[in-house]
Short mmCIF file of N, CA, C and O in Angstrom, two decimals:
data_model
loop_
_atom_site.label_atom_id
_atom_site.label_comp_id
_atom_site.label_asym_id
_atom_site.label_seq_id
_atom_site.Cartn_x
_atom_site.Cartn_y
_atom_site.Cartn_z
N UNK A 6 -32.13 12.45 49.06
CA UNK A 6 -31.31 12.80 47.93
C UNK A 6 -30.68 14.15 48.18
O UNK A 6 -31.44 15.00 48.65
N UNK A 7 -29.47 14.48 47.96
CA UNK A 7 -28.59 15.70 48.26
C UNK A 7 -28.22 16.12 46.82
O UNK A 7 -27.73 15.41 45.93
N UNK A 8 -28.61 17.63 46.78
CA UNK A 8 -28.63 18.36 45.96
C UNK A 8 -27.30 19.71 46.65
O UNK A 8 -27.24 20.17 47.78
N UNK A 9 -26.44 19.99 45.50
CA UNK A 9 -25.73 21.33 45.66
C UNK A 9 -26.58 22.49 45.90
O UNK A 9 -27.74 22.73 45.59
N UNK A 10 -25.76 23.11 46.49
CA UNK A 10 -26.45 24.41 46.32
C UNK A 10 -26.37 25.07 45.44
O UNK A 10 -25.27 25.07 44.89
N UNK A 11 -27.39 25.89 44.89
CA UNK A 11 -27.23 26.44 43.63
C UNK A 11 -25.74 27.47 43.56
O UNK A 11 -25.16 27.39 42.48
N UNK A 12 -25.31 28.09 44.24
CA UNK A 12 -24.42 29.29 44.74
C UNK A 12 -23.27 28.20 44.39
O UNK A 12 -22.43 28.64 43.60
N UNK A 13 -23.08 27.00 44.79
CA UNK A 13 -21.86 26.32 44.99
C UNK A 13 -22.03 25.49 43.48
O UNK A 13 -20.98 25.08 42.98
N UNK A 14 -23.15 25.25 42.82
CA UNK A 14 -22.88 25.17 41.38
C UNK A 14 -22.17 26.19 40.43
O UNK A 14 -21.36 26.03 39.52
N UNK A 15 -22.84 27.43 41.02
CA UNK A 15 -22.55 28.34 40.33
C UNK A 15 -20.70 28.50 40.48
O UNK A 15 -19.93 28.61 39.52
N UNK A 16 -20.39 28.48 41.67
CA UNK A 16 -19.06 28.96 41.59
C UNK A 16 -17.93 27.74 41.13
O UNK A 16 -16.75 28.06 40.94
N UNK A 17 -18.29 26.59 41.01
CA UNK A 17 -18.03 25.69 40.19
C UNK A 17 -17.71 25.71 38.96
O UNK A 17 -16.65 25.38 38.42
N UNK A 18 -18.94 26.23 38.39
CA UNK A 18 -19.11 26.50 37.02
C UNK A 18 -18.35 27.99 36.67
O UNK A 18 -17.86 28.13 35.55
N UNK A 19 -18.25 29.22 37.76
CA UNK A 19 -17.10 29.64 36.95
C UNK A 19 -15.79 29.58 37.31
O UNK A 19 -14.93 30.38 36.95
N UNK A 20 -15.62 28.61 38.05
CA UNK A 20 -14.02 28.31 38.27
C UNK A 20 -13.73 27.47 36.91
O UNK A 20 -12.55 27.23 36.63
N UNK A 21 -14.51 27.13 36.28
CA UNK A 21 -13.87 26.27 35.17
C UNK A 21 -14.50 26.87 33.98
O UNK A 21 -14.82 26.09 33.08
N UNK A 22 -14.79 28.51 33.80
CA UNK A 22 -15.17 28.53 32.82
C UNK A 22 -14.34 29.04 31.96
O UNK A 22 -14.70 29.39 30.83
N UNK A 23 -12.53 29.17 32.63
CA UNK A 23 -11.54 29.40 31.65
C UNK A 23 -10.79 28.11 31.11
O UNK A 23 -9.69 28.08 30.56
N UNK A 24 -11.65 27.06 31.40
CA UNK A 24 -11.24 26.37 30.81
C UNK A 24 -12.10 25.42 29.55
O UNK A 24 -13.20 24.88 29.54
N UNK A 25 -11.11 25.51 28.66
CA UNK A 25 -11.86 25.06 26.96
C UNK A 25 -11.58 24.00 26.29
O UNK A 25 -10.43 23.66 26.01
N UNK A 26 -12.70 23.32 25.93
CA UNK A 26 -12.03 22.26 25.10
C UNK A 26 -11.38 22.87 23.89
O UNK A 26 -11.83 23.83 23.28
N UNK A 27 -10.13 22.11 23.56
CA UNK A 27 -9.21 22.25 22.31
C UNK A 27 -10.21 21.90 20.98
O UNK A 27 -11.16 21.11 21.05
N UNK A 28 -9.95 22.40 20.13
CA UNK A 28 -10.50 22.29 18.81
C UNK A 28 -9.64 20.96 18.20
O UNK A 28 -8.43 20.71 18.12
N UNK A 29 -10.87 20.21 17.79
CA UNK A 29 -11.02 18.54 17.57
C UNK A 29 -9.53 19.44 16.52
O UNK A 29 -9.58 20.59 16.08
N UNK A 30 -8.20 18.31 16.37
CA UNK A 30 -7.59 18.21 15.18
C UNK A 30 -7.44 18.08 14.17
O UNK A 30 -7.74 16.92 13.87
N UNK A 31 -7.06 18.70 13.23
CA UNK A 31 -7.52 18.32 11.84
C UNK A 31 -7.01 16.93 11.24
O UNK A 31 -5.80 16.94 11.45
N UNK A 32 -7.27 16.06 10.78
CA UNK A 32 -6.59 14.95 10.08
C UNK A 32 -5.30 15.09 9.69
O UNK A 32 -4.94 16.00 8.96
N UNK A 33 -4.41 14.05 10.23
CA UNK A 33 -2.76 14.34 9.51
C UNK A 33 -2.82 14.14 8.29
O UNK A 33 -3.33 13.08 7.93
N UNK A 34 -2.36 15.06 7.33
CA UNK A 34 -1.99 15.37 6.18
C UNK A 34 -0.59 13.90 5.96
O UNK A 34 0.47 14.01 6.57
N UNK A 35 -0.79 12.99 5.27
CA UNK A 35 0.84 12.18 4.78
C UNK A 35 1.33 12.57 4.08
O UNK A 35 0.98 13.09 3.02
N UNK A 36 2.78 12.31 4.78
CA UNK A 36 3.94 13.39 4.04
C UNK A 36 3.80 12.08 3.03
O UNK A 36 3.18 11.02 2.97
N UNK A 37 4.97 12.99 2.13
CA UNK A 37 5.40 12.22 1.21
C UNK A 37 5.91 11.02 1.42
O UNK A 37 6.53 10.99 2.48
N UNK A 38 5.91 9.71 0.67
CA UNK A 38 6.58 8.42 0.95
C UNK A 38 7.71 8.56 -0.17
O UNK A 38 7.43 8.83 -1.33
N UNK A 39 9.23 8.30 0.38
CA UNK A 39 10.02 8.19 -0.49
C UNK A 39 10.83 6.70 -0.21
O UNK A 39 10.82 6.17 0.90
N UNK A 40 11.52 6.14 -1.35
CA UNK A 40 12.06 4.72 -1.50
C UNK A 40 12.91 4.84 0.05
O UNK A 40 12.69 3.71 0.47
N UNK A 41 13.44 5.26 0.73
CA UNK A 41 14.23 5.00 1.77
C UNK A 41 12.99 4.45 3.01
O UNK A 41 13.07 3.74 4.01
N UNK A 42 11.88 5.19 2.33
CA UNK A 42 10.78 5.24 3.83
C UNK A 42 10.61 3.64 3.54
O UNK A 42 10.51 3.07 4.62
N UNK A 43 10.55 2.82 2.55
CA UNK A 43 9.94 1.69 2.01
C UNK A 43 11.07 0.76 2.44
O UNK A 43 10.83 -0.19 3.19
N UNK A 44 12.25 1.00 2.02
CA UNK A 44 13.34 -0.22 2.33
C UNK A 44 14.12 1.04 2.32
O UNK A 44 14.09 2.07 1.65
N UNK A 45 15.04 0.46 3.59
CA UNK A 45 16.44 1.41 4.15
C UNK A 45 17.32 1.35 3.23
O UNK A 45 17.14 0.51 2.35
N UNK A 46 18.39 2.12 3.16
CA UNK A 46 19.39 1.42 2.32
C UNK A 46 20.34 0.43 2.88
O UNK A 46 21.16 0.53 3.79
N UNK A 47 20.00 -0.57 2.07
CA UNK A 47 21.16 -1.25 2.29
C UNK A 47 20.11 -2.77 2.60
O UNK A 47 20.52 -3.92 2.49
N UNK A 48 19.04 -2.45 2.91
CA UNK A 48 17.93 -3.54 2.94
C UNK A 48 17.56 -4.26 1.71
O UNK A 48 17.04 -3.48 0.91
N UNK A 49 17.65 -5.70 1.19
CA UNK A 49 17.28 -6.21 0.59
C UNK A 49 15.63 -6.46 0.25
O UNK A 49 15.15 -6.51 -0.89
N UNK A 50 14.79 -6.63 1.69
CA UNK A 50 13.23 -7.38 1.14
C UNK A 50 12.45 -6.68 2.41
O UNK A 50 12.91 -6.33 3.50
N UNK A 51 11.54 -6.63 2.04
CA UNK A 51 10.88 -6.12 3.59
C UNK A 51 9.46 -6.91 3.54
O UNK A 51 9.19 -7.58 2.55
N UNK A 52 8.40 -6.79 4.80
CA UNK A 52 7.13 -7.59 4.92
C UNK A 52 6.02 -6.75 4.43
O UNK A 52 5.76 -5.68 4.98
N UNK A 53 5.28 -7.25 3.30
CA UNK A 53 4.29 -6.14 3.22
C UNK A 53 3.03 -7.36 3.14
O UNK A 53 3.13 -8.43 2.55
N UNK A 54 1.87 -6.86 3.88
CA UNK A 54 0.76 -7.92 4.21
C UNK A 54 0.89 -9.19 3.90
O UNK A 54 0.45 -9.87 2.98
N UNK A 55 1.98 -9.54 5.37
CA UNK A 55 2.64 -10.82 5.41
C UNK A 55 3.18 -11.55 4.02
O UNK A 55 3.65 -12.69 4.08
N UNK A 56 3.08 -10.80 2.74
CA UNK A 56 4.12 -11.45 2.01
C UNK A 56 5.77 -10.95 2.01
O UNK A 56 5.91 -9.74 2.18
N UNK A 57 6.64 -11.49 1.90
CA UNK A 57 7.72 -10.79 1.86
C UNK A 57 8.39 -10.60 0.24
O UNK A 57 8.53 -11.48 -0.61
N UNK A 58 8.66 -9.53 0.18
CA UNK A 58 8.57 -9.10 -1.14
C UNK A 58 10.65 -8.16 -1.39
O UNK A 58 11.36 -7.60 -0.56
N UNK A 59 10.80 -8.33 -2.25
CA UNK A 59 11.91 -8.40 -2.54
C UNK A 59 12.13 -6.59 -3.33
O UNK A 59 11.21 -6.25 -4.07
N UNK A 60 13.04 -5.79 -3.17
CA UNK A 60 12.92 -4.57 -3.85
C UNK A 60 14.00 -5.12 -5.02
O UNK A 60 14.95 -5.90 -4.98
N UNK A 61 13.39 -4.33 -6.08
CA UNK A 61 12.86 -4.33 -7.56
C UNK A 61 12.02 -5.34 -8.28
O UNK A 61 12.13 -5.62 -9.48
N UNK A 62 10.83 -6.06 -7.08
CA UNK A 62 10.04 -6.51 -7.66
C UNK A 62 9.26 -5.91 -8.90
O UNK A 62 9.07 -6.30 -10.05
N UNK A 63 8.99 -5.06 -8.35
CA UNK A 63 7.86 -3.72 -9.56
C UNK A 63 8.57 -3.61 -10.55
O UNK A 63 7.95 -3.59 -11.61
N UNK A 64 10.38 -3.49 -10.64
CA UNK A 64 11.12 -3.08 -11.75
C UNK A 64 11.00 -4.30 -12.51
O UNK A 64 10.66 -4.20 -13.69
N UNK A 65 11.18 -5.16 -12.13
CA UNK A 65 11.63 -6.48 -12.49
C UNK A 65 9.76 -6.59 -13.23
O UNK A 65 9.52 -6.40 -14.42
N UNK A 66 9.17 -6.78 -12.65
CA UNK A 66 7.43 -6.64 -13.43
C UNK A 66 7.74 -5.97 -14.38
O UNK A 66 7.83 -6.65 -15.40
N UNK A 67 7.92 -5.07 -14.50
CA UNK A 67 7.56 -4.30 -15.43
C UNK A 67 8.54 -4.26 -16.85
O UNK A 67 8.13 -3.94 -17.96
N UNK A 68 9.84 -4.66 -16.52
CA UNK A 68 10.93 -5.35 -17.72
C UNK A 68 10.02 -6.44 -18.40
O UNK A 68 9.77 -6.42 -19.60
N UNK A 69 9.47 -7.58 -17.36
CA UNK A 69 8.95 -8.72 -18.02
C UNK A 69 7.41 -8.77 -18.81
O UNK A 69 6.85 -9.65 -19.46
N UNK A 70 7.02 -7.41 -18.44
CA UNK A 70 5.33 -7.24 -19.03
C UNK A 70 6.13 -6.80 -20.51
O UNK A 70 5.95 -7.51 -21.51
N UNK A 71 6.96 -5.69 -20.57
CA UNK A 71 7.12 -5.33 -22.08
C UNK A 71 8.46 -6.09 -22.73
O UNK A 71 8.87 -5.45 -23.70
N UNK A 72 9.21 -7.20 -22.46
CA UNK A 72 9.68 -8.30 -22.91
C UNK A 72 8.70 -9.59 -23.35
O UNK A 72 8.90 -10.20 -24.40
N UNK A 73 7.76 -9.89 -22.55
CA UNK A 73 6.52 -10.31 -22.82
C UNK A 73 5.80 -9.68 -24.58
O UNK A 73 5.30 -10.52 -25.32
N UNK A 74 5.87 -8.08 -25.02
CA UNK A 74 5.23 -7.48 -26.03
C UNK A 74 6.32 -8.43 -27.43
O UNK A 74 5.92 -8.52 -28.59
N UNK A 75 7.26 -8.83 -27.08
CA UNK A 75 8.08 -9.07 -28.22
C UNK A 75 8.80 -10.36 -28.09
O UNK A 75 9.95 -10.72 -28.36
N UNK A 76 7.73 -10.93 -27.57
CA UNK A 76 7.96 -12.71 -27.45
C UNK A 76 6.92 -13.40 -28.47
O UNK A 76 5.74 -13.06 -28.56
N UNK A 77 7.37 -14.14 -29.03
CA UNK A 77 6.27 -15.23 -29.80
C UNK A 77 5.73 -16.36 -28.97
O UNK A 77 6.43 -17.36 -28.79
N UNK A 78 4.07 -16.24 -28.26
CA UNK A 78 3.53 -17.03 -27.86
C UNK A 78 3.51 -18.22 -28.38
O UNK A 78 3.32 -18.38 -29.59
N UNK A 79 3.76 -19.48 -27.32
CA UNK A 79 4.19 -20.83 -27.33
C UNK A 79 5.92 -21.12 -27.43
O UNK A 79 6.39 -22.26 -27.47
N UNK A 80 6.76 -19.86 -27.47
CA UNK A 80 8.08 -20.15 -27.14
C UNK A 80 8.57 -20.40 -26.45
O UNK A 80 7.87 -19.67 -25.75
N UNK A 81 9.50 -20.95 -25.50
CA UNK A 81 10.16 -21.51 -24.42
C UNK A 81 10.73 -20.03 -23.28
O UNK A 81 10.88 -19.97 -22.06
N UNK A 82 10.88 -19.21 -24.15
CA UNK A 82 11.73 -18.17 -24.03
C UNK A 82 10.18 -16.83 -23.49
O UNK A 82 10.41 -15.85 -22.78
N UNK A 83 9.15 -17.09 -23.90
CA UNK A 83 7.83 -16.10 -23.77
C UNK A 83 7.09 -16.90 -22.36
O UNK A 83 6.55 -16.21 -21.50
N UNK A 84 7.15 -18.43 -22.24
CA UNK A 84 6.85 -19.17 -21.24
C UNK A 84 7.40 -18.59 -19.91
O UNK A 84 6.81 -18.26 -18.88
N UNK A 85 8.81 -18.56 -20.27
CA UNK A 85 9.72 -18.32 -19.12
C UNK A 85 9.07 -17.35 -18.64
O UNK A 85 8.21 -17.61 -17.80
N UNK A 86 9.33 -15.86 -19.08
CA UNK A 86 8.77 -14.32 -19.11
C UNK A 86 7.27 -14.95 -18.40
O UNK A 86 7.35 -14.99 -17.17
N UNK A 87 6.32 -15.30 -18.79
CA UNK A 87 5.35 -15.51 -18.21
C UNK A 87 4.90 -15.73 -17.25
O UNK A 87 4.02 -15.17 -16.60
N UNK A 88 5.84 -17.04 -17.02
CA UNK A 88 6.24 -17.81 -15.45
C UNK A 88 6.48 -16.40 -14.50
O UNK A 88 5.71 -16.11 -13.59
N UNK A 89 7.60 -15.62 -14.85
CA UNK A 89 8.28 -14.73 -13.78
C UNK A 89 6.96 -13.77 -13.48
O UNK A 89 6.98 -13.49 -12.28
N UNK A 90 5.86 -13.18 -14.11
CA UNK A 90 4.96 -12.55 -14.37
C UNK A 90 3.98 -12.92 -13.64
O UNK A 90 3.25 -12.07 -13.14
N UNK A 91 3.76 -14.34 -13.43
CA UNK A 91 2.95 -15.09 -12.37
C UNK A 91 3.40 -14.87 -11.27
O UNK A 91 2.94 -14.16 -10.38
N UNK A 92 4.75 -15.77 -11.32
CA UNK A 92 5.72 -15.75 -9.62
C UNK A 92 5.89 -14.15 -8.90
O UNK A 92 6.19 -14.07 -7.70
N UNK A 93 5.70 -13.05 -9.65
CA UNK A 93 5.49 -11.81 -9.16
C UNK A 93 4.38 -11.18 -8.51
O UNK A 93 4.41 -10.16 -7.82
N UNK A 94 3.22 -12.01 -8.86
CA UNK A 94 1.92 -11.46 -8.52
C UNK A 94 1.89 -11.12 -7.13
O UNK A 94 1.71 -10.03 -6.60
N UNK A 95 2.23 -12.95 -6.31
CA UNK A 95 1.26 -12.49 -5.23
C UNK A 95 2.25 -11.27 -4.37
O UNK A 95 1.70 -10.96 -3.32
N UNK A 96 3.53 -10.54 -4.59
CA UNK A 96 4.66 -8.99 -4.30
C UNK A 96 3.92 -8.49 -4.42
O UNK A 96 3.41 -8.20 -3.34
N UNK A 97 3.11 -7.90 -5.73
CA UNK A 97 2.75 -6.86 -6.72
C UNK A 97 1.44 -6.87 -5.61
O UNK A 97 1.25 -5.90 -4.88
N UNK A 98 0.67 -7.91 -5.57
CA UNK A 98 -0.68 -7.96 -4.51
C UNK A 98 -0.61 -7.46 -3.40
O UNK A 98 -1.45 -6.63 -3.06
N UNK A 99 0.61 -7.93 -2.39
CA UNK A 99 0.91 -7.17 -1.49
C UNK A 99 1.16 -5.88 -1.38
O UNK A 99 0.45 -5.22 -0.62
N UNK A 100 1.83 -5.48 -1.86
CA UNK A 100 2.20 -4.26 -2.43
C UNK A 100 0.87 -3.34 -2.75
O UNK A 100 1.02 -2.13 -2.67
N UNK A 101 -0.61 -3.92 -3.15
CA UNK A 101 -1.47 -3.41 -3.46
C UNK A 101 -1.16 -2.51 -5.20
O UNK A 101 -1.40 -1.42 -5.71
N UNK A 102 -0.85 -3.13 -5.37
CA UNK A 102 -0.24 -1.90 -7.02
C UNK A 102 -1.23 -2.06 -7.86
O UNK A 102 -1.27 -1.20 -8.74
N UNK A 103 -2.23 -3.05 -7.89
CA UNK A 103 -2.97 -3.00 -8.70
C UNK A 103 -4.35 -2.44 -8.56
O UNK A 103 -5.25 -2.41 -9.41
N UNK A 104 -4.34 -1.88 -6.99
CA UNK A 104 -5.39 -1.04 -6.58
C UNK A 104 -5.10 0.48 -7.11
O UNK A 104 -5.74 1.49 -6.79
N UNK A 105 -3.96 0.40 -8.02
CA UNK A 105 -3.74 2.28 -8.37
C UNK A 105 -3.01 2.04 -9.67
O UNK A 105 -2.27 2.97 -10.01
N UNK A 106 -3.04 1.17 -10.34
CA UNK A 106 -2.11 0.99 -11.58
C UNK A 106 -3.54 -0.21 -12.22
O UNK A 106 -4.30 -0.87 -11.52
N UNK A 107 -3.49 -0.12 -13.92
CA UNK A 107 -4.16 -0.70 -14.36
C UNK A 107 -3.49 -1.07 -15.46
O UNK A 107 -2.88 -0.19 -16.07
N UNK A 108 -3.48 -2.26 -15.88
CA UNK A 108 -2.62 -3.11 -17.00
C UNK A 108 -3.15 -2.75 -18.21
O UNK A 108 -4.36 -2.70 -18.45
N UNK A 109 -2.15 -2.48 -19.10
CA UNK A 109 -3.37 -2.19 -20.45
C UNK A 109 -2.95 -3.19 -21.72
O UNK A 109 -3.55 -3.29 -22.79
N UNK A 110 -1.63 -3.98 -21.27
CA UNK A 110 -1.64 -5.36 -22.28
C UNK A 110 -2.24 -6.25 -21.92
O UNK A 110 -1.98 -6.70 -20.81
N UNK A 111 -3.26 -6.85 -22.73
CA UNK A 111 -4.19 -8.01 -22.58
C UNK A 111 -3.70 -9.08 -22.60
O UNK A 111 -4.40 -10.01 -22.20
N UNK A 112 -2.31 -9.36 -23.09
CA UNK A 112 -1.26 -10.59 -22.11
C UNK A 112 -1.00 -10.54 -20.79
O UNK A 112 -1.18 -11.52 -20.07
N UNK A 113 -0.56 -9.45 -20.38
CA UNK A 113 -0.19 -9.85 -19.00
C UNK A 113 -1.68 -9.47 -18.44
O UNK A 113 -2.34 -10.42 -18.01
N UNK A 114 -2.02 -8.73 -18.42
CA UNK A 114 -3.41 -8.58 -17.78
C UNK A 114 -4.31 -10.06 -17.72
O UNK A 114 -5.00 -10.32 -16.73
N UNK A 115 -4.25 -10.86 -18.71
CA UNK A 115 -4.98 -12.43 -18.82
C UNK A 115 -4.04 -13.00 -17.61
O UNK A 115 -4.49 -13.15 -16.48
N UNK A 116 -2.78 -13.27 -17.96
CA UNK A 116 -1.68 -13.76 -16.73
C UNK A 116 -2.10 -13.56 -15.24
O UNK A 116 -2.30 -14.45 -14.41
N UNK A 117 -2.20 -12.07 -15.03
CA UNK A 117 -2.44 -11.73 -13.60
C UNK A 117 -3.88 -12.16 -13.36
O UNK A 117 -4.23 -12.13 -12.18
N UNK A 118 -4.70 -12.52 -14.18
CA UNK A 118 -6.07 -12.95 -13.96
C UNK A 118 -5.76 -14.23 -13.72
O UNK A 118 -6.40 -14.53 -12.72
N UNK A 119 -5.15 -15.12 -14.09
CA UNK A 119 -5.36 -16.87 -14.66
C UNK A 119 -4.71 -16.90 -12.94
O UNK A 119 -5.30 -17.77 -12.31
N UNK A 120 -3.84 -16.29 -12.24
CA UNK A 120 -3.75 -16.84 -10.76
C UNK A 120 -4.65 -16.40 -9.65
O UNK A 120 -5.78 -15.90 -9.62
N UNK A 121 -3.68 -16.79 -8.68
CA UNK A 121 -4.98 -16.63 -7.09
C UNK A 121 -4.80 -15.11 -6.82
O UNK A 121 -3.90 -14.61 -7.49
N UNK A 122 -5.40 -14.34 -6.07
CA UNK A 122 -5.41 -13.17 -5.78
C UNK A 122 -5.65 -13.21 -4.26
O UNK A 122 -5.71 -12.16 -3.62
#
């Protein structure tokens, strides 16, 4: 078995003792996300966890949750609103919005429950 010499460890060890590991990096800070970062202009729909989702889905939700407040349940016209409220979910899912937003009408909140997730 072959061993260095101690002398030739040594001068090893200070030929590299100007050299330092870098200090681990701190975590990137995320910038801000603004609507251009999300869809370009001029872009209609983009892919978000493989659903493809249409911009002003969220706007469009959110017209039909408080058009929904001033519909008379069992109307043709509150059905409709309902329907669109469903057909929005699985956007809104992708999108994750309901991991940071919480519904506080117990109509649409029942709605977004009664489908698949």
């Amino acid at each position: 078995m072959s061993t260095l010499p101690t002398s030739a460890t040594s001068d090893a060890q200070q030929q590299n003792s100007h050299f330092t590991m870098p200090a681990p990096a701190a975590p990137a800070t995320p910038a801000p996300l603004t609507p251009q970062d999300v869809l370009a202009d001029g872009q209609e729909q983009a892919e978000f966890n493989g659903v493809l989702v249409r911009k002003g889905s969220i706007a469009a939700f959110i017209g039909n949750a408080k058009a929904l407040e001033n519909l008379e349940p069992g109307t043709s016209e509150h059905e409709a609103v309902a329907q669109q409220i469903r057909d929005l979910k699985p956007a809104l899912d992708a999108l994750e919005l309901f991991d940071v937003v919480e519904i506080k009408n117990p109509d649409v909140a029942a709605l977004l429950a009664s489908g698949p997730r």
